[in-house]
mmCIF file with all atom_site columns, C-alpha atoms in Angstrom:
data_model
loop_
_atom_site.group_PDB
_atom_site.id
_atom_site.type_symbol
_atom_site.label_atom_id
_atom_site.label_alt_id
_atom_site.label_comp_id
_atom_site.label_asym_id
_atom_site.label_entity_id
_atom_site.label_seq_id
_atom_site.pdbx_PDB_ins_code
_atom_site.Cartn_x
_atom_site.Cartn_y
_atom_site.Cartn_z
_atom_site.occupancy
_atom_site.B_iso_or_equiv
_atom_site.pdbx_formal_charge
_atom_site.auth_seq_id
_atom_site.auth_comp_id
_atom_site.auth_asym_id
_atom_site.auth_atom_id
_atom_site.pdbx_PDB_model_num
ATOM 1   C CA . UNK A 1 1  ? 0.633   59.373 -110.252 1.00 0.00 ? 135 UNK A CA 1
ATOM 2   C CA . UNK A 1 2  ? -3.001  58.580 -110.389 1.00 0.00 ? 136 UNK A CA 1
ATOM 3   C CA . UNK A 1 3  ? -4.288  56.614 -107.309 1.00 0.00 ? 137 UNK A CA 1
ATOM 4   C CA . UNK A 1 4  ? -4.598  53.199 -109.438 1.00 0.00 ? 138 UNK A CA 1
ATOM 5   C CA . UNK A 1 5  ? -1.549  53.095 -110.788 1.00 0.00 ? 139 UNK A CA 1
ATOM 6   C CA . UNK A 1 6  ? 0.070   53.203 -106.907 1.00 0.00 ? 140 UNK A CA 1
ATOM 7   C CA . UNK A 1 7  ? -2.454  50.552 -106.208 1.00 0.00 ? 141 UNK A CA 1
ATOM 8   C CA . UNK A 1 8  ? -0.521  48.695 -109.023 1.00 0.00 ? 142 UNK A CA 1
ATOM 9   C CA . UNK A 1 9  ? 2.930   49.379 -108.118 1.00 0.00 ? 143 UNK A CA 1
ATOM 10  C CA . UNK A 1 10 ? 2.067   47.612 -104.558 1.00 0.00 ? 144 UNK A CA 1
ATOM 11  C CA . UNK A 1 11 ? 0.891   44.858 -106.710 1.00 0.00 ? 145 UNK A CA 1
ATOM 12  C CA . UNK A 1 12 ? 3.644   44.478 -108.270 1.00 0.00 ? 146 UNK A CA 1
ATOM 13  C CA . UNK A 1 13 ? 6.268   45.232 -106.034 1.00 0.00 ? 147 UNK A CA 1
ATOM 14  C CA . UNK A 1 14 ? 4.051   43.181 -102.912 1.00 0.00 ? 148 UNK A CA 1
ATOM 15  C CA . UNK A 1 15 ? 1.220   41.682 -104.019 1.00 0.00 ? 149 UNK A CA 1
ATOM 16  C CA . UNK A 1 16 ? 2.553   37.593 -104.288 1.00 0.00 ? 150 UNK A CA 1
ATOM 17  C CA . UNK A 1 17 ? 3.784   38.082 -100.571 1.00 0.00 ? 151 UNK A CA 1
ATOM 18  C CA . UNK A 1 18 ? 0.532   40.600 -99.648  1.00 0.00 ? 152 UNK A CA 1
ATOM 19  C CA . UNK A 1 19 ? -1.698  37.261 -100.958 1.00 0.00 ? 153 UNK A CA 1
ATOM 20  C CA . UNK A 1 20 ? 0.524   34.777 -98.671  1.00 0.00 ? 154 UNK A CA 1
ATOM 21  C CA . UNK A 1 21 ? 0.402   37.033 -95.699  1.00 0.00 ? 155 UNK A CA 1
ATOM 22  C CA . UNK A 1 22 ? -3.095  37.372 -96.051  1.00 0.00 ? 156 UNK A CA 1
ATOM 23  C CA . UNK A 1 23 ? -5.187  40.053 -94.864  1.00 0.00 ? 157 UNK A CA 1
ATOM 24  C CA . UNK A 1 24 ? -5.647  39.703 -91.185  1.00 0.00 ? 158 UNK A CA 1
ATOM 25  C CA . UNK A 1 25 ? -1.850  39.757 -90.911  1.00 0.00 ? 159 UNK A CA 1
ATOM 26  C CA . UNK A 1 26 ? -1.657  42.581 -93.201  1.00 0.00 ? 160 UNK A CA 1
ATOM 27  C CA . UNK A 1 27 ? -4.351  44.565 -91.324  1.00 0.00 ? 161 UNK A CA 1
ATOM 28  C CA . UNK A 1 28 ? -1.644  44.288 -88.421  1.00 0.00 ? 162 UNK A CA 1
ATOM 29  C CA . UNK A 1 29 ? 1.332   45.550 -90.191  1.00 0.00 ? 163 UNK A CA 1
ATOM 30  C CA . UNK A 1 30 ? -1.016  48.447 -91.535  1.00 0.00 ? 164 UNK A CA 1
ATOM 31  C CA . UNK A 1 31 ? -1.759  49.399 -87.812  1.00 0.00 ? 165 UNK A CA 1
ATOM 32  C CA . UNK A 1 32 ? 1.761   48.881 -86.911  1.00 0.00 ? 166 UNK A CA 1
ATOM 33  C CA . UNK A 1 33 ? 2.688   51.675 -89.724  1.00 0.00 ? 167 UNK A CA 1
ATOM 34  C CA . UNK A 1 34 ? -0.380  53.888 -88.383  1.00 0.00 ? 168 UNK A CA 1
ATOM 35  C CA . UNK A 1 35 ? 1.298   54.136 -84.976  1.00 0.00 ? 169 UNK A CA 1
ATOM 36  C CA . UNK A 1 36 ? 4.494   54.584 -86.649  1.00 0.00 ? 170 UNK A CA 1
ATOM 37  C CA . UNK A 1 37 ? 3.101   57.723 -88.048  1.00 0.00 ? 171 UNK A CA 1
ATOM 38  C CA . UNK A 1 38 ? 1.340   58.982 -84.969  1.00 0.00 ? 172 UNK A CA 1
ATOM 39  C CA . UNK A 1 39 ? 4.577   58.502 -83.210  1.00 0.00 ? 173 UNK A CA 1
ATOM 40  C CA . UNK A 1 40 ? 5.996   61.070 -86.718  1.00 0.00 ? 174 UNK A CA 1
ATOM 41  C CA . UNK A 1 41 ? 3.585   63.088 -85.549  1.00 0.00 ? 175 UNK A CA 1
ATOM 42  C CA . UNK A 1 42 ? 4.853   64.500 -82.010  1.00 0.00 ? 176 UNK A CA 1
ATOM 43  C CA . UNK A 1 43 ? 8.513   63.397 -82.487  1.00 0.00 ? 177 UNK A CA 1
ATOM 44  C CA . UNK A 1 44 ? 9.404   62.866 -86.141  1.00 0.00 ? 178 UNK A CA 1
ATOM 45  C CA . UNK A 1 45 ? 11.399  65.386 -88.984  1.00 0.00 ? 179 UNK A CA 1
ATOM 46  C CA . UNK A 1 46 ? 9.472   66.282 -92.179  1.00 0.00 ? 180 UNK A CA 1
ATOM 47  C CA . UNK A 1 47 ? 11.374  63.361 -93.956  1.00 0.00 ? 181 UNK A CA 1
ATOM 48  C CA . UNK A 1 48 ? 10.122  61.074 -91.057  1.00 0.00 ? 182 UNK A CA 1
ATOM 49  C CA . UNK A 1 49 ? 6.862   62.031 -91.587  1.00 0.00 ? 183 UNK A CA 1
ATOM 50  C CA . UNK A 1 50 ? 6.635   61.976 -95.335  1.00 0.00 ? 184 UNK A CA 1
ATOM 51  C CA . UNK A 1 51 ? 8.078   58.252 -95.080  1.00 0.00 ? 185 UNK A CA 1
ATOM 52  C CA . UNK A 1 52 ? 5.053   57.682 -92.476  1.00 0.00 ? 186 UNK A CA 1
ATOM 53  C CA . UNK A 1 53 ? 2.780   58.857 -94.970  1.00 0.00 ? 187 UNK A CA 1
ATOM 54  C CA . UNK A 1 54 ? 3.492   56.659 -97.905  1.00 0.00 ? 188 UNK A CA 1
ATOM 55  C CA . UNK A 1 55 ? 3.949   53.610 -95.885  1.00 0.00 ? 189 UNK A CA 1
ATOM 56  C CA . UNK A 1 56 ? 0.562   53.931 -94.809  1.00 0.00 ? 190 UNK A CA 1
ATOM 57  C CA . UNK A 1 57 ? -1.241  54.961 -98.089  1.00 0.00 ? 191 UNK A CA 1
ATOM 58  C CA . UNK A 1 58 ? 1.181   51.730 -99.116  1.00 0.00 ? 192 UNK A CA 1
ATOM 59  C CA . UNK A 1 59 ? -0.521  49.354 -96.571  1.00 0.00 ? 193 UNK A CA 1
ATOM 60  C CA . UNK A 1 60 ? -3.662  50.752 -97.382  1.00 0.00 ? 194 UNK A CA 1
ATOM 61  C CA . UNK A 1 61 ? -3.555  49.774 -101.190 1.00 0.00 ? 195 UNK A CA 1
ATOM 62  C CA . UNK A 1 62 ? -2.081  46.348 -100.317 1.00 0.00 ? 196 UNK A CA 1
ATOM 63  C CA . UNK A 1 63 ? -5.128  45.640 -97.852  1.00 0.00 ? 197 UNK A CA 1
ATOM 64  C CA . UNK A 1 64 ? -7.494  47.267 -101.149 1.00 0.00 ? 198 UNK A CA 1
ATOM 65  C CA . UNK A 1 65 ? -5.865  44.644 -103.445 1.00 0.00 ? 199 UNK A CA 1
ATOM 66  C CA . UNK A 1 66 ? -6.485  41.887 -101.330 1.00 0.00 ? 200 UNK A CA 1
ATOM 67  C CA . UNK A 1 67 ? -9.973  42.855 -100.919 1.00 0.00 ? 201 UNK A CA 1
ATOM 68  C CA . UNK A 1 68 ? -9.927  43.591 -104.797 1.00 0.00 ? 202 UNK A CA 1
ATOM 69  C CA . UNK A 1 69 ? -10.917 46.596 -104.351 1.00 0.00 ? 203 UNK A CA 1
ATOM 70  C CA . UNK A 1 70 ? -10.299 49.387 -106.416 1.00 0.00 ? 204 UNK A CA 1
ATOM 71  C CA . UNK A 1 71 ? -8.991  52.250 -104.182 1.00 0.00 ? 205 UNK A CA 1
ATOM 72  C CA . UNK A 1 72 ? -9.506  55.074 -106.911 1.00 0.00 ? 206 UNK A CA 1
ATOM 73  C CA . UNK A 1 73 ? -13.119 54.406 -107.721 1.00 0.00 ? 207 UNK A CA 1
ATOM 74  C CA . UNK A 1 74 ? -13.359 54.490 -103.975 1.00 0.00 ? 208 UNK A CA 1
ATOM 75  C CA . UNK A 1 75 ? -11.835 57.689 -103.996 1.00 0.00 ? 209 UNK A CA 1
ATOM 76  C CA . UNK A 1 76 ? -14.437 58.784 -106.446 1.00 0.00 ? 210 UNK A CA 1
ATOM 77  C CA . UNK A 1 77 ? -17.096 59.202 -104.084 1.00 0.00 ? 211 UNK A CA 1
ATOM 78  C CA . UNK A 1 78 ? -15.260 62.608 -103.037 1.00 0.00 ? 212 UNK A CA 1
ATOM 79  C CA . UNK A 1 79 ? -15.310 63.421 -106.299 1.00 0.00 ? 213 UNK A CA 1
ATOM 80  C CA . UNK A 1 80 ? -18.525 65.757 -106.649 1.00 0.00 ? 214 UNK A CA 1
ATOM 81  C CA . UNK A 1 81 ? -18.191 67.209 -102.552 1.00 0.00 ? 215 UNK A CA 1
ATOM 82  C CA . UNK A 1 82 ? -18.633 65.682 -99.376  1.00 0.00 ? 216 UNK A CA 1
ATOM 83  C CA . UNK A 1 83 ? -20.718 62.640 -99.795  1.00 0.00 ? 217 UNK A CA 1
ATOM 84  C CA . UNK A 1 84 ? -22.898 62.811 -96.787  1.00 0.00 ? 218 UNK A CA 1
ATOM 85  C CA . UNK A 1 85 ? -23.900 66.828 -97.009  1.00 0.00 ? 219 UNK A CA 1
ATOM 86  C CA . UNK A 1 86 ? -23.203 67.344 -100.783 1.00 0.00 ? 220 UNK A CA 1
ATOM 87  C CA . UNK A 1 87 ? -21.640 70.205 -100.172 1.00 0.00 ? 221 UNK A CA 1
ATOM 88  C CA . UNK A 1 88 ? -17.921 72.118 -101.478 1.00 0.00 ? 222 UNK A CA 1
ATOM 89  C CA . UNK A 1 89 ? -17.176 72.638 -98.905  1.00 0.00 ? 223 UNK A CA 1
ATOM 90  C CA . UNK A 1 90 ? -18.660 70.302 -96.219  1.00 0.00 ? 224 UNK A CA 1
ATOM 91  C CA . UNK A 1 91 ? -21.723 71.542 -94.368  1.00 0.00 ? 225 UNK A CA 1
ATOM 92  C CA . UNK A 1 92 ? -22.308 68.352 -92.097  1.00 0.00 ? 226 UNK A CA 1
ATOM 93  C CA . UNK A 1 93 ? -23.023 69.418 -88.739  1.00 0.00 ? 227 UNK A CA 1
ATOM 94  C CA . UNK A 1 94 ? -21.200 66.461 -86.605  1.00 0.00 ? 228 UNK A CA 1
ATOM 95  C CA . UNK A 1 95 ? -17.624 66.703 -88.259  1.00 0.00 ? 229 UNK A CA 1
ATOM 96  C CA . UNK A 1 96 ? -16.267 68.420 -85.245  1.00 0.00 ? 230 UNK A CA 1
ATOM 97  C CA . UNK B 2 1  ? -7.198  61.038 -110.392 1.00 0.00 ? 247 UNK B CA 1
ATOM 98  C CA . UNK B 2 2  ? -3.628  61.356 -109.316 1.00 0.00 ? 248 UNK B CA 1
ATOM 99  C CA . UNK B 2 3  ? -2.769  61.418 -105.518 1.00 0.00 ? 249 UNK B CA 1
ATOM 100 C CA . UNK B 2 4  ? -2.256  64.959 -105.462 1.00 0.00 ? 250 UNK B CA 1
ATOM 101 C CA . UNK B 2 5  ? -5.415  65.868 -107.041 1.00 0.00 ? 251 UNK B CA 1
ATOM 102 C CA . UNK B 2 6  ? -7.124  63.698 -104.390 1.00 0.00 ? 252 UNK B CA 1
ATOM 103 C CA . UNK B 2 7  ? -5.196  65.330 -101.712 1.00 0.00 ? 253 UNK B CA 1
ATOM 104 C CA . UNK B 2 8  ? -6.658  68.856 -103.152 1.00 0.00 ? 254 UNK B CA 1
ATOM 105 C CA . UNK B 2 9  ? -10.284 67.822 -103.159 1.00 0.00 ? 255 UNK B CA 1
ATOM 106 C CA . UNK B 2 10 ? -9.966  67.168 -99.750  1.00 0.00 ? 256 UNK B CA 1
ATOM 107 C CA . UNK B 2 11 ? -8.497  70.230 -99.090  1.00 0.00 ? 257 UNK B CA 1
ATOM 108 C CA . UNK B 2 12 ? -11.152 72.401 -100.924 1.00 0.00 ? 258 UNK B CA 1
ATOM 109 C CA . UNK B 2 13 ? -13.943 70.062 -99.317  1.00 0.00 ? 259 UNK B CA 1
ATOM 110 C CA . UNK B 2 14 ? -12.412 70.015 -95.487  1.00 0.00 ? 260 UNK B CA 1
ATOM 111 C CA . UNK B 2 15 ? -9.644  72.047 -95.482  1.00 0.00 ? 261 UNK B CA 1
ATOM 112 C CA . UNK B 2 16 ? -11.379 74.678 -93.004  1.00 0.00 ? 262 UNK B CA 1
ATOM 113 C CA . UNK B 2 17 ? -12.760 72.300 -90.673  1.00 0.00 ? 263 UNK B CA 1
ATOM 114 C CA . UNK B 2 18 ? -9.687  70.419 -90.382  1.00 0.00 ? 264 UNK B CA 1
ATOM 115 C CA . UNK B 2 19 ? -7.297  73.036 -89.386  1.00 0.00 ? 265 UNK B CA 1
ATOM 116 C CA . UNK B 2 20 ? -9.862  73.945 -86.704  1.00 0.00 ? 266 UNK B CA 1
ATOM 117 C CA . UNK B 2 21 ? -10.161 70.728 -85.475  1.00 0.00 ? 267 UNK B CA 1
ATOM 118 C CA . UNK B 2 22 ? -6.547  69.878 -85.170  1.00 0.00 ? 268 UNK B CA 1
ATOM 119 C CA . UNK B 2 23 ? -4.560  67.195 -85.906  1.00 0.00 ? 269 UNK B CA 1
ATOM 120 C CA . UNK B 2 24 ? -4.518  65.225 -82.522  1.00 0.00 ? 270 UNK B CA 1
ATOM 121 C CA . UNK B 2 25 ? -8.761  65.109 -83.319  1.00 0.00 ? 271 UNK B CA 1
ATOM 122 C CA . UNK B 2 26 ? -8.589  64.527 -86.610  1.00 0.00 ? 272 UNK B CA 1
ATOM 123 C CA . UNK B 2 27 ? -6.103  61.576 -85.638  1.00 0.00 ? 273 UNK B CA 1
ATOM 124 C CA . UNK B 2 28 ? -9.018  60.082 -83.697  1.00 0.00 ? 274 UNK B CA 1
ATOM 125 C CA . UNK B 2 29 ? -11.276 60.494 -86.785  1.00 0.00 ? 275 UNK B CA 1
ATOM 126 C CA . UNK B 2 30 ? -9.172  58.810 -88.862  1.00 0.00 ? 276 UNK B CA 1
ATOM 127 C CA . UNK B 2 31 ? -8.294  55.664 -86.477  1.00 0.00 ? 277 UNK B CA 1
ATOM 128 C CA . UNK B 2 32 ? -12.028 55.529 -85.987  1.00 0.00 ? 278 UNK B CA 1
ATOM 129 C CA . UNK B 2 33 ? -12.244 54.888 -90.192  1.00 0.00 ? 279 UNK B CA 1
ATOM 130 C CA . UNK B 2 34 ? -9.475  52.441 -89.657  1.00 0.00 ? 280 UNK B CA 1
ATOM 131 C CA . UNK B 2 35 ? -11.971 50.601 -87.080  1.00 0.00 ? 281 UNK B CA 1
ATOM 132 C CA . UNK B 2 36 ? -14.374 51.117 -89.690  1.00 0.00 ? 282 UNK B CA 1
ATOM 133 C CA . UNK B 2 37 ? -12.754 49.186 -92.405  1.00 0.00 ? 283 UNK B CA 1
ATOM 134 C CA . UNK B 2 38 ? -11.510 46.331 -90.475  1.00 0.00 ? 284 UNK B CA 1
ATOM 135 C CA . UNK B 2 39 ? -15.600 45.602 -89.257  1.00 0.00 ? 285 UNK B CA 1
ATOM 136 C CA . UNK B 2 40 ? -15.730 45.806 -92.842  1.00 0.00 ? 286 UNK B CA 1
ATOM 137 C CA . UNK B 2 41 ? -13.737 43.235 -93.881  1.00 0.00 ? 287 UNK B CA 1
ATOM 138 C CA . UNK B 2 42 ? -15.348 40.556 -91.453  1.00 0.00 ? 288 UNK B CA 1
ATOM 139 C CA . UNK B 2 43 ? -18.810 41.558 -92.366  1.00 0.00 ? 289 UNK B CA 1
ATOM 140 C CA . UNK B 2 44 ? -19.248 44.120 -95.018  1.00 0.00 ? 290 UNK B CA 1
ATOM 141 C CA . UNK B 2 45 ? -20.504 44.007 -98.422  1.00 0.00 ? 291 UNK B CA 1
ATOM 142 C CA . UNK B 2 46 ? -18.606 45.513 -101.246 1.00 0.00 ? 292 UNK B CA 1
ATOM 143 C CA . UNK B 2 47 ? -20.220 48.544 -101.420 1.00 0.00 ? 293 UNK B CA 1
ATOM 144 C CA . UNK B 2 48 ? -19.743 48.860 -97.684  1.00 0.00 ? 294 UNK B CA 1
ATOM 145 C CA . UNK B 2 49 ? -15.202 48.002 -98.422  1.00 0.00 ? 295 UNK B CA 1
ATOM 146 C CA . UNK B 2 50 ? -15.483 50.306 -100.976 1.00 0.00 ? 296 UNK B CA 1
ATOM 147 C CA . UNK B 2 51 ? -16.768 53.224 -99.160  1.00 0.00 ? 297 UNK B CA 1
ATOM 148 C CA . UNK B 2 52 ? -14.393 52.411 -95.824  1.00 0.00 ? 298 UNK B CA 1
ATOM 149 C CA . UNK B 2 53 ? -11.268 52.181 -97.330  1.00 0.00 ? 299 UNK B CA 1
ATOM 150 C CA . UNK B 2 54 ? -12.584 55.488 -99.564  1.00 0.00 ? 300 UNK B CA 1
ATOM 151 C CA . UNK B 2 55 ? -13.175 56.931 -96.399  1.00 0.00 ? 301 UNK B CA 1
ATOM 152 C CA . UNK B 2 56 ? -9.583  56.257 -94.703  1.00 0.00 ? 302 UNK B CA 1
ATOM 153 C CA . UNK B 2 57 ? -7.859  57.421 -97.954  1.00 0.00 ? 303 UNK B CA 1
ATOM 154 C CA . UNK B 2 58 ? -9.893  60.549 -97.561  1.00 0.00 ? 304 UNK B CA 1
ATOM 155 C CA . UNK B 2 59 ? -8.866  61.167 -93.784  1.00 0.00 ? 305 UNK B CA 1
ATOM 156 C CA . UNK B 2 60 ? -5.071  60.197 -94.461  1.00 0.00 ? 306 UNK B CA 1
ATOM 157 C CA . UNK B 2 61 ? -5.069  63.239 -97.262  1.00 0.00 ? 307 UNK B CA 1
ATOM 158 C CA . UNK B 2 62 ? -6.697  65.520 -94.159  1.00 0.00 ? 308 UNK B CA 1
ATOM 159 C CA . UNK B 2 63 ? -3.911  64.121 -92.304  1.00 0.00 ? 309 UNK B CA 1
ATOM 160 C CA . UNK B 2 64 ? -1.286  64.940 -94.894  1.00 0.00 ? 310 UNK B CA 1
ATOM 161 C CA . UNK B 2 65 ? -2.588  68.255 -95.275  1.00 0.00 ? 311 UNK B CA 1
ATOM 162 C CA . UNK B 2 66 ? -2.385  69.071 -92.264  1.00 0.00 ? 312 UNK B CA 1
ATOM 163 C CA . UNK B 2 67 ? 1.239   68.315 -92.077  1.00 0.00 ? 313 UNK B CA 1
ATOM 164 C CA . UNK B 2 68 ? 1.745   69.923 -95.341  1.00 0.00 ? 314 UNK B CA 1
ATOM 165 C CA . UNK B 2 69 ? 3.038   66.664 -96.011  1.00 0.00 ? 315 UNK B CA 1
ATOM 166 C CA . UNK B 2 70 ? 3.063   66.061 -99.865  1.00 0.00 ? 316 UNK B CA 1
ATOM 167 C CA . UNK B 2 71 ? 1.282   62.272 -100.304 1.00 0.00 ? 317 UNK B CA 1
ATOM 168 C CA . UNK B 2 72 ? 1.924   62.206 -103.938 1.00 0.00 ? 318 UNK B CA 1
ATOM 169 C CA . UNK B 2 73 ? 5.454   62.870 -102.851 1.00 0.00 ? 319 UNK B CA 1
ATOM 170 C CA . UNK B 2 74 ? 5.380   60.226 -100.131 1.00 0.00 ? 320 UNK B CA 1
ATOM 171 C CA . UNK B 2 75 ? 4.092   57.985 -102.408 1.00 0.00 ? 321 UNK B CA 1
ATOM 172 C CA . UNK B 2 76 ? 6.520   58.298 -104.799 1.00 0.00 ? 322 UNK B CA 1
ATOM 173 C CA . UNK B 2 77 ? 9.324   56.670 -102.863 1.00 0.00 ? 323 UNK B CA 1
ATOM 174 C CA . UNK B 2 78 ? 7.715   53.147 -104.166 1.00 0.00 ? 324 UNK B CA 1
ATOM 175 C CA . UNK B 2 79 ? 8.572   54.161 -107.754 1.00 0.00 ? 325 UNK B CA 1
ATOM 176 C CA . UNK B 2 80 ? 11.407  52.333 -108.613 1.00 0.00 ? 326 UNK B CA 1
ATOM 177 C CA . UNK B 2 81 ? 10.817  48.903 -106.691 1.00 0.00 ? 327 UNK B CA 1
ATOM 178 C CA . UNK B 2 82 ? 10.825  48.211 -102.840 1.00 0.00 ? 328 UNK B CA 1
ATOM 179 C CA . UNK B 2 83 ? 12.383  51.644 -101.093 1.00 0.00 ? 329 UNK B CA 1
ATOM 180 C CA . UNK B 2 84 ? 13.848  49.026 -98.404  1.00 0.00 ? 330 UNK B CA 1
ATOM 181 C CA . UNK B 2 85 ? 15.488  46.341 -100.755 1.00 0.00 ? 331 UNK B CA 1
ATOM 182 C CA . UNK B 2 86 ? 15.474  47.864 -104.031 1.00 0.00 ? 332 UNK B CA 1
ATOM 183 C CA . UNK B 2 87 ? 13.865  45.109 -105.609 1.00 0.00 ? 333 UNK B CA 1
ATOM 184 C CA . UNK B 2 88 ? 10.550  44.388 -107.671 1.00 0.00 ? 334 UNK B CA 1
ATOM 185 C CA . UNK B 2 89 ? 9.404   42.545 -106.510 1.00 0.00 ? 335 UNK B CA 1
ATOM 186 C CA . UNK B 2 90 ? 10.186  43.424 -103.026 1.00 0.00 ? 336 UNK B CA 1
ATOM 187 C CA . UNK B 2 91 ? 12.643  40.365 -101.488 1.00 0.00 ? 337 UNK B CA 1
ATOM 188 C CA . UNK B 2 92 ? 12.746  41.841 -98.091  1.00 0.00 ? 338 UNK B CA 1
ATOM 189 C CA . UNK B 2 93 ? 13.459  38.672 -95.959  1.00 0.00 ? 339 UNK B CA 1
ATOM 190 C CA . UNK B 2 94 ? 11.689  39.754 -92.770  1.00 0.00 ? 340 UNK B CA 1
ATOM 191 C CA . UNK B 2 95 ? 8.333   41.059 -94.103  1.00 0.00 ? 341 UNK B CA 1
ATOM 192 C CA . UNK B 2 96 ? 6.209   37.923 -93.168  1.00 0.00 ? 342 UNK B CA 1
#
């Protein structure tokens, strides 16, 4: 599916309760789900890790709709290369 | 562009670089975006939201593909309401 319409699904599906949280709370359960997948990372099955995955792309479109902002035009800016060096692939010299 | 697509660009674009950097580094790249975006929410412009949270998306799909974790997959398991309760929207009772 294209990365807007997930950003609407989590409106849907979270977005009253994502707007009553509010965002500083959110950030939190976000982070919470980032160590969750770290954690996938040294100890976790490929089904554990795939489930880390999409809850934190999921966090991560709830904290873009209450920012309003629109996580595939975001995405956009990868669109043409890498946005710092221009280049397919990336020539930037500090990415190490 | 659909999730997939997205996670493809970054492949083309950083694919190299991240498989020689590893995922325990690239880990540290991405948390370092996460840091990123929250600064960004107490004191960023738009442009500057847009571009952070473009910019975690973008090392979560480096992530993913260096799992070989599917995100358009992962992502996925939202379709059909809530993947915890079922529901759309979501009436999990303890996600305050």
């Amino acid at each position: 599916m294209d990365v807007g319409e997930f950003q609407r699904w989590m409106d849907e599906r979270y977005g009253d309760r994502d707007r009553k949280r509010g965002l500083d709370r959110s950030f939190g359960w976000f982070v919470e789900e980032v160590g969750e997948l770290s954690s996938a990372f040294r100890k976790g099955t490929r089904a554990e890790l795939e489930h880390e995955f999409g809850d934190v792309l999921a966090w991560l479109a709830s904290l873009a709709n209450l920012c309003e902002i629109d996580l595939e035009q975001a995405a956009k800016r990868y669109q043409d290369g890498c946005p710092r060096c221009g280049k397919m692939p990336c020539e930037c010299p500090f990415v190490a």
